[in-house]
GROMACS .gro file of C-alpha atoms in nm:
model
  209
    1MET     CA    1  14.442  14.965  12.777
    2ILE     CA    2  14.523  15.168  12.468
    3THR     CA    3  14.899  15.259  12.427
    4PRO     CA    4  14.975  15.592  12.243
    5ASP     CA    5  15.107  15.382  11.952
    6GLU     CA    6  14.772  15.194  11.920
    7ALA     CA    7  14.545  15.496  11.953
    8PRO     CA    8  14.566  15.654  11.609
    9ALA     CA    9  14.491  15.297  11.433
   10LEU     CA   10  14.200  15.246  11.650
   11GLN     CA   11  14.081  15.593  11.582
   12SER     CA   12  14.083  15.514  11.211
   13ALA     CA   13  13.909  15.188  11.260
   14SER     CA   14  13.650  15.406  11.463
   15LYS     CA   15  13.583  15.651  11.165
   16ALA     CA   16  13.578  15.338  10.940
   17ALA     CA   17  13.329  15.189  11.142
   18ALA     CA   18  13.092  15.500  11.164
   19ARG     CA   19  13.129  15.534  10.777
   20LEU     CA   20  13.011  15.148  10.722
   21PHE     CA   21  12.708  15.220  10.960
   22ARG     CA   22  12.623  15.537  10.790
   23ALA     CA   23  12.630  15.378  10.445
   24TYR     CA   24  12.430  15.064  10.565
   25GLU     CA   25  12.166  15.310  10.733
   26ALA     CA   26  12.147  15.476  10.361
   27HIS     CA   27  12.094  15.125  10.218
   28SER     CA   28  11.839  15.040  10.462
   29VAL     CA   29  11.639  15.356  10.418
   30SER     CA   30  11.683  15.411  10.046
   31PRO     CA   31  11.832  15.085   9.872
   32GLY     CA   32  11.998  15.078   9.525
   33PRO     CA   33  12.303  14.964   9.349
   34ASP     CA   34  12.491  15.280   9.462
   35THR     CA   35  12.414  15.239   9.848
   36LEU     CA   36  12.484  14.869   9.813
   37PHE     CA   37  12.835  14.916   9.670
   38GLN     CA   38  12.923  15.205   9.916
   39THR     CA   39  12.828  14.955  10.181
   40LEU     CA   40  13.058  14.705  10.054
   41THR     CA   41  13.331  14.945   9.980
   42ALA     CA   42  13.299  15.057  10.357
   43MET     CA   43  13.287  14.712  10.485
   44HIS     CA   44  13.633  14.648  10.295
   45SER     CA   45  13.802  14.952  10.420
   46LEU     CA   46  13.694  14.872  10.782
   47ASN     CA   47  13.839  14.547  10.774
   48ASP     CA   48  14.164  14.683  10.651
   49LYS     CA   49  14.147  14.939  10.946
   50LEU     CA   50  14.082  14.669  11.184
   51ARG     CA   51  14.386  14.466  11.078
   52LYS     CA   52  14.608  14.764  11.112
   53ALA     CA   53  14.488  14.824  11.455
   54GLU     CA   54  14.585  14.467  11.527
   55VAL     CA   55  14.247  14.363  11.648
   56GLN     CA   56  14.053  14.070  11.511
   57ASP     CA   57  13.914  14.158  11.159
   58PHE     CA   58  13.629  13.999  10.958
   59GLU     CA   59  13.812  13.738  10.745
   60HIS     CA   60  13.683  13.475  10.977
   61LEU     CA   61  13.312  13.521  10.872
   62ASP     CA   62  13.150  13.350  10.580
   63GLU     CA   63  12.942  13.672  10.511
   64PHE     CA   64  13.243  13.871  10.471
   65ALA     CA   65  13.397  13.634  10.231
   66ALA     CA   66  13.107  13.612  10.013
   67LEU     CA   67  13.044  13.981   9.995
   68LYS     CA   68  13.413  14.064   9.965
   69ALA     CA   69  13.401  13.836   9.623
   70LEU     CA   70  13.126  14.076   9.468
   71ARG     CA   71  13.315  14.400   9.623
   72ASN     CA   72  13.655  14.299   9.454
   73PHE     CA   73  13.484  14.194   9.148
   74ALA     CA   74  13.297  14.518   9.103
   75HIS     CA   75  13.612  14.714   9.223
   76HIS     CA   76  13.842  14.568   8.977
   77GLN     CA   77  13.629  14.467   8.695
   78ASP     CA   78  13.400  14.761   8.698
   79GLU     CA   79  13.104  14.567   8.558
   80ILE     CA   80  12.872  14.435   8.832
   81ASP     CA   81  12.696  14.760   8.934
   82ALA     CA   82  12.454  14.777   8.660
   83ASN     CA   83  12.360  14.405   8.706
   84VAL     CA   84  12.224  14.453   9.070
   85ARG     CA   85  11.854  14.493   9.122
   86VAL     CA   86  11.710  14.627   9.433
   87ILE     CA   87  11.332  14.568   9.459
   88PRO     CA   88  11.055  14.544   9.738
   89SER     CA   89  11.044  14.160   9.851
   90PRO     CA   90  10.805  13.964   9.588
   91ALA     CA   91  10.725  13.730   9.848
   92SER     CA   92  10.704  13.666  10.229
   93SER     CA   93  11.029  13.753  10.405
   94VAL     CA   94  11.166  13.913  10.722
   95LEU     CA   95  11.350  14.166  10.495
   96ALA     CA   96  11.143  14.422  10.303
   97PHE     CA   97  11.351  14.424   9.994
   98VAL     CA   98  11.588  14.190   9.790
   99CYS     CA   99  11.931  14.283   9.632
  100LEU     CA  100  11.945  14.060   9.324
  101VAL     CA  101  12.256  13.977   9.132
  102ARG     CA  102  12.277  13.736   8.838
  103ARG     CA  103  12.411  13.388   8.895
  104ASP     CA  104  12.656  13.412   8.622
  105GLN     CA  105  12.807  13.715   8.773
  106VAL     CA  106  12.858  13.562   9.120
  107GLU     CA  107  13.023  13.291   8.943
  108ARG     CA  108  13.249  13.517   8.761
  109ALA     CA  109  13.328  13.711   9.075
  110ILE     CA  110  13.406  13.372   9.266
  111GLU     CA  111  13.647  13.277   8.968
  112THR     CA  112  13.835  13.604   9.014
  113VAL     CA  113  13.936  13.500   9.382
  114GLY     CA  114  14.284  13.384   9.409
  115GLN     CA  115  14.324  12.995   9.362
  116LYS     CA  116  14.429  12.974   9.741
  117TRP     CA  117  14.094  13.127   9.856
  118ARG     CA  118  13.869  13.035   9.590
  119ALA     CA  119  13.720  12.704   9.728
  120GLU     CA  120  13.662  12.857  10.055
  121THR     CA  121  13.506  13.173   9.902
  122ARG     CA  122  13.269  12.950   9.672
  123ALA     CA  123  13.144  12.770   9.992
  124ALA     CA  124  13.095  13.104  10.175
  125CYS     CA  125  12.878  13.194   9.869
  126GLU     CA  126  12.678  12.879   9.849
  127ARG     CA  127  12.610  12.887  10.241
  128ARG     CA  128  12.531  13.273  10.291
  129PHE     CA  129  12.385  13.366   9.949
  130HIS     CA  130  12.014  13.259   9.865
  131TRP     CA  131  11.997  13.100   9.497
  132TYR     CA  132  11.693  13.119   9.299
  133GLY     CA  133  11.753  12.992   8.971
  134GLU     CA  134  11.951  13.262   8.782
  135ALA     CA  135  11.893  13.507   9.053
  136VAL     CA  136  12.102  13.552   9.380
  137ASN     CA  137  11.971  13.753   9.676
  138ILE     CA  138  12.272  13.869   9.879
  139ASN     CA  139  12.050  14.095  10.134
  140PRO     CA  140  12.029  13.845  10.392
  141CYS     CA  141  12.396  13.787  10.395
  142LEU     CA  142  12.454  14.147  10.423
  143PHE     CA  143  12.205  14.182  10.709
  144ASN     CA  144  12.372  13.922  10.901
  145PHE     CA  145  12.743  14.060  10.817
  146MET     CA  146  12.628  14.379  10.991
  147VAL     CA  147  12.475  14.202  11.295
  148HIS     CA  148  12.832  14.031  11.320
  149ALA     CA  149  13.034  14.338  11.254
  150TYR     CA  150  12.820  14.528  11.519
  151GLU     CA  151  12.899  14.263  11.792
  152GLN     CA  152  13.249  14.215  11.688
  153LEU     CA  153  13.319  14.598  11.730
  154VAL     CA  154  13.173  14.587  12.080
  155VAL     CA  155  13.405  14.309  12.162
  156VAL     CA  156  13.732  14.473  12.037
  157GLY     CA  157  13.642  14.805  12.193
  158VAL     CA  158  13.600  15.004  11.865
  159LYS     CA  159  13.365  15.275  11.920
  160THR     CA  160  13.191  15.512  11.679
  161ASP     CA  161  13.007  15.853  11.727
  162PRO     CA  162  12.673  15.733  11.866
  163ALA     CA  163  12.482  15.881  11.572
  164SER     CA  164  12.634  15.686  11.319
  165MET     CA  165  12.522  15.328  11.470
  166GLU     CA  166  12.202  15.475  11.655
  167ALA     CA  167  11.938  15.331  11.410
  168PHE     CA  168  12.119  14.991  11.408
  169GLU     CA  169  12.189  14.976  11.788
  170THR     CA  170  11.833  15.080  11.866
  171SER     CA  171  11.716  14.779  11.651
  172TYR     CA  172  11.970  14.536  11.809
  173GLN     CA  173  11.875  14.634  12.181
  174PHE     CA  174  11.496  14.603  12.106
  175GLU     CA  175  11.552  14.250  11.977
  176THR     CA  176  11.768  14.170  12.284
  177ARG     CA  177  11.487  14.307  12.494
  178GLU     CA  178  11.225  14.102  12.324
  179GLY     CA  179  11.423  13.775  12.309
  180HIS     CA  180  11.438  13.810  11.925
  181ALA     CA  181  11.727  13.635  11.731
  182HIS     CA  182  11.952  13.892  11.576
  183LEU     CA  183  12.061  13.682  11.278
  184ILE     CA  184  11.798  13.589  11.016
  185ASP     CA  185  11.746  13.303  10.769
  186GLY     CA  186  11.583  13.570  10.519
  187ARG     CA  187  11.464  13.302  10.274
  188LEU     CA  188  11.167  13.400  10.074
  189ALA     CA  189  10.832  13.205  10.188
  190GLY     CA  190  10.631  13.027   9.921
  191ARG     CA  191  10.667  12.771   9.627
  192MET     CA  192  11.012  12.757   9.523
  193ASP     CA  193  10.953  12.702   9.145
  194GLU     CA  194  10.725  13.006   9.156
  195ILE     CA  195  10.975  13.214   9.341
  196GLU     CA  196  11.276  13.123   9.100
  197HIS     CA  197  11.034  13.184   8.778
  198ILE     CA  198  10.959  13.547   8.924
  199LEU     CA  199  11.319  13.652   9.016
  200THR     CA  200  11.465  13.508   8.688
  201ASN     CA  201  11.227  13.699   8.503
  202LEU     CA  202  11.304  14.011   8.715
  203ILE     CA  203  11.681  14.013   8.617
  204ALA     CA  204  11.615  13.884   8.273
  205ASP     CA  205  11.687  14.230   8.140
  206LEU     CA  206  11.990  14.305   8.333
  207PRO     CA  207  12.318  14.301   8.115
  208SER     CA  208  12.511  13.994   8.129
  209ARG     CA  209  12.861  14.167   8.128
   0.00000   0.00000   0.00000
């Protein structure tokens, strides 16, 4: 039961959840560096709202830890936005596009995490990002984070206006009916050396700083 004191915090979380799903829908329809970081910003904001509402936040998720490192680096260093390339997937994959970040930028983002959490964040990035030579594809991690977020919001009772979550919820329910897994691996299928060569060349012209 929601008490009067809890209601404002949950309402704030609900609005933040709606912003996250609207941002992710925009990113899914017309992806780019701006839509990516708008989604990451909305993710970070919702996590704060969940904590204030005293319900389960996202801190236990590997996907959140990995993406938060990039979000915080972009927010505080203001360097990474120009170093993201969003392109149609160059090899067979369950996702239609990849979000590529330079390996050295991911490494620098990890190094900016506080010493207490750095090893944990590095492990999360290694597990959830897909590393191809000098390129890192973060899109499967983002997709799986959104699945976790949707499921968690349902469990804790944070509801959004139906329109904000409609596309995501429709897809999720279809997968449930058809017996499909909600989480994905998302790795590019093909010869690893060829994929690494292609992706490394694709980000070769991105600025290093």
